[in-house]
Amino acid sequence: MEDKDILTQQDLYEYFPLGKTTIQKMLQQKIIPATKIGRNYFITRRKLLIWLDENAGKELNID
């Protein structure tokens, strides 16, 4: 993945070693703090890194 400031849902699939369905659920349940425009989700790299730091050591429950 190239060094982008704004990440797409596709970028998240490459960023995390999780299945696409899991990432989709995390976005839909607003576990990952992304912005939805139409059918697409976007998040800044900075916000994603902050979110990861804030949730370090936590177990995130995905329904």
C-alpha atoms as a printed R data frame, in Angstrom:
   type eleno elety resid chain resno       x       y      z
1  ATOM     1    CA   MET     A     1   0.000   0.000  0.000
2  ATOM     2    CA   GLU     A     2   1.406   3.348 -0.974
3  ATOM     3    CA   ASP     A     3   1.780   6.080  1.619
4  ATOM     4    CA   LYS     A     4  -1.588   7.887  1.447
5  ATOM     5    CA   ASP     A     5  -3.123  10.422  3.812
6  ATOM     6    CA   ILE     A     6  -6.672   9.176  3.146
7  ATOM     7    CA   LEU     A     7  -7.375   5.448  3.251
8  ATOM     8    CA   THR     A     8 -10.260   3.675  1.564
9  ATOM     9    CA   GLN     A     9 -12.064   0.529  2.611
10 ATOM    10    CA   GLN     A    10  -9.874  -1.374  0.129
11 ATOM    11    CA   ASP     A    11  -6.764   0.028  1.837
12 ATOM    12    CA   LEU     A    12  -8.063  -1.270  5.175
13 ATOM    13    CA   TYR     A    13  -8.361  -4.770  3.680
14 ATOM    14    CA   GLU     A    14  -4.644  -4.603  2.883
15 ATOM    15    CA   TYR     A    15  -3.689  -2.884  6.165
16 ATOM    16    CA   PHE     A    16  -5.267  -5.369  8.569
17 ATOM    17    CA   PRO     A    17  -4.756  -9.162  8.531
18 ATOM    18    CA   LEU     A    18  -8.516  -9.704  8.839
19 ATOM    19    CA   GLY     A    19 -11.172 -10.903  6.428
20 ATOM    20    CA   LYS     A    20 -13.114  -8.435  4.300
21 ATOM    21    CA   THR     A    21 -16.350  -9.335  6.096
22 ATOM    22    CA   THR     A    22 -14.803  -8.484  9.475
23 ATOM    23    CA   ILE     A    23 -13.557  -5.104  8.220
24 ATOM    24    CA   GLN     A    24 -16.991  -4.387  6.689
25 ATOM    25    CA   LYS     A    25 -18.711  -5.188  9.995
26 ATOM    26    CA   MET     A    26 -16.279  -2.991 11.922
27 ATOM    27    CA   LEU     A    27 -17.017  -0.108  9.558
28 ATOM    28    CA   GLN     A    28 -20.795  -0.628  9.625
29 ATOM    29    CA   GLN     A    29 -20.815  -0.860 13.441
30 ATOM    30    CA   LYS     A    30 -18.632   2.282 13.619
31 ATOM    31    CA   ILE     A    31 -15.916   0.419 15.490
32 ATOM    32    CA   ILE     A    32 -13.417   1.889 13.021
33 ATOM    33    CA   PRO     A    33 -14.066   5.664 13.012
34 ATOM    34    CA   ALA     A    34 -14.406   6.129  9.260
35 ATOM    35    CA   THR     A    35 -16.552   8.536  7.266
36 ATOM    36    CA   LYS     A    36 -19.108   7.035  4.894
37 ATOM    37    CA   ILE     A    37 -19.783   8.808  1.610
38 ATOM    38    CA   GLY     A    38 -22.319   6.937 -0.481
39 ATOM    39    CA   ARG     A    39 -21.238   3.311 -0.289
40 ATOM    40    CA   ASN     A    40 -17.597   4.131  0.401
41 ATOM    41    CA   TYR     A    41 -15.753   4.497  3.696
42 ATOM    42    CA   PHE     A    42 -12.763   6.780  4.202
43 ATOM    43    CA   ILE     A    43 -10.423   7.401  7.130
44 ATOM    44    CA   THR     A    44  -7.286   9.467  7.440
45 ATOM    45    CA   ARG     A    45  -4.094   7.568  8.172
46 ATOM    46    CA   ARG     A    46  -3.600   9.855 11.206
47 ATOM    47    CA   LYS     A    47  -7.045   9.034 12.637
48 ATOM    48    CA   LEU     A    48  -6.513   5.309 12.056
49 ATOM    49    CA   LEU     A    49  -3.189   5.365 13.903
50 ATOM    50    CA   ILE     A    50  -4.709   7.337 16.790
51 ATOM    51    CA   TRP     A    51  -7.608   4.844 16.950
52 ATOM    52    CA   LEU     A    52  -5.149   1.927 17.019
53 ATOM    53    CA   ASP     A    53  -3.166   3.555 19.846
54 ATOM    54    CA   GLU     A    54  -6.336   4.296 21.844
55 ATOM    55    CA   ASN     A    55  -7.496   0.690 21.505
56 ATOM    56    CA   ALA     A    56  -4.165  -1.022 22.154
57 ATOM    57    CA   GLY     A    57  -4.652  -3.881 24.587
58 ATOM    58    CA   LYS     A    58  -8.441  -3.847 24.242
59 ATOM    59    CA   GLU     A    59 -10.587  -6.604 22.832
60 ATOM    60    CA   LEU     A    60 -13.047  -5.223 20.302
61 ATOM    61    CA   ASN     A    61 -16.287  -7.163 20.036
62 ATOM    62    CA   ILE     A    62 -17.771  -7.517 16.579
63 ATOM    63    CA   ASP     A    63 -21.372  -8.724 16.450
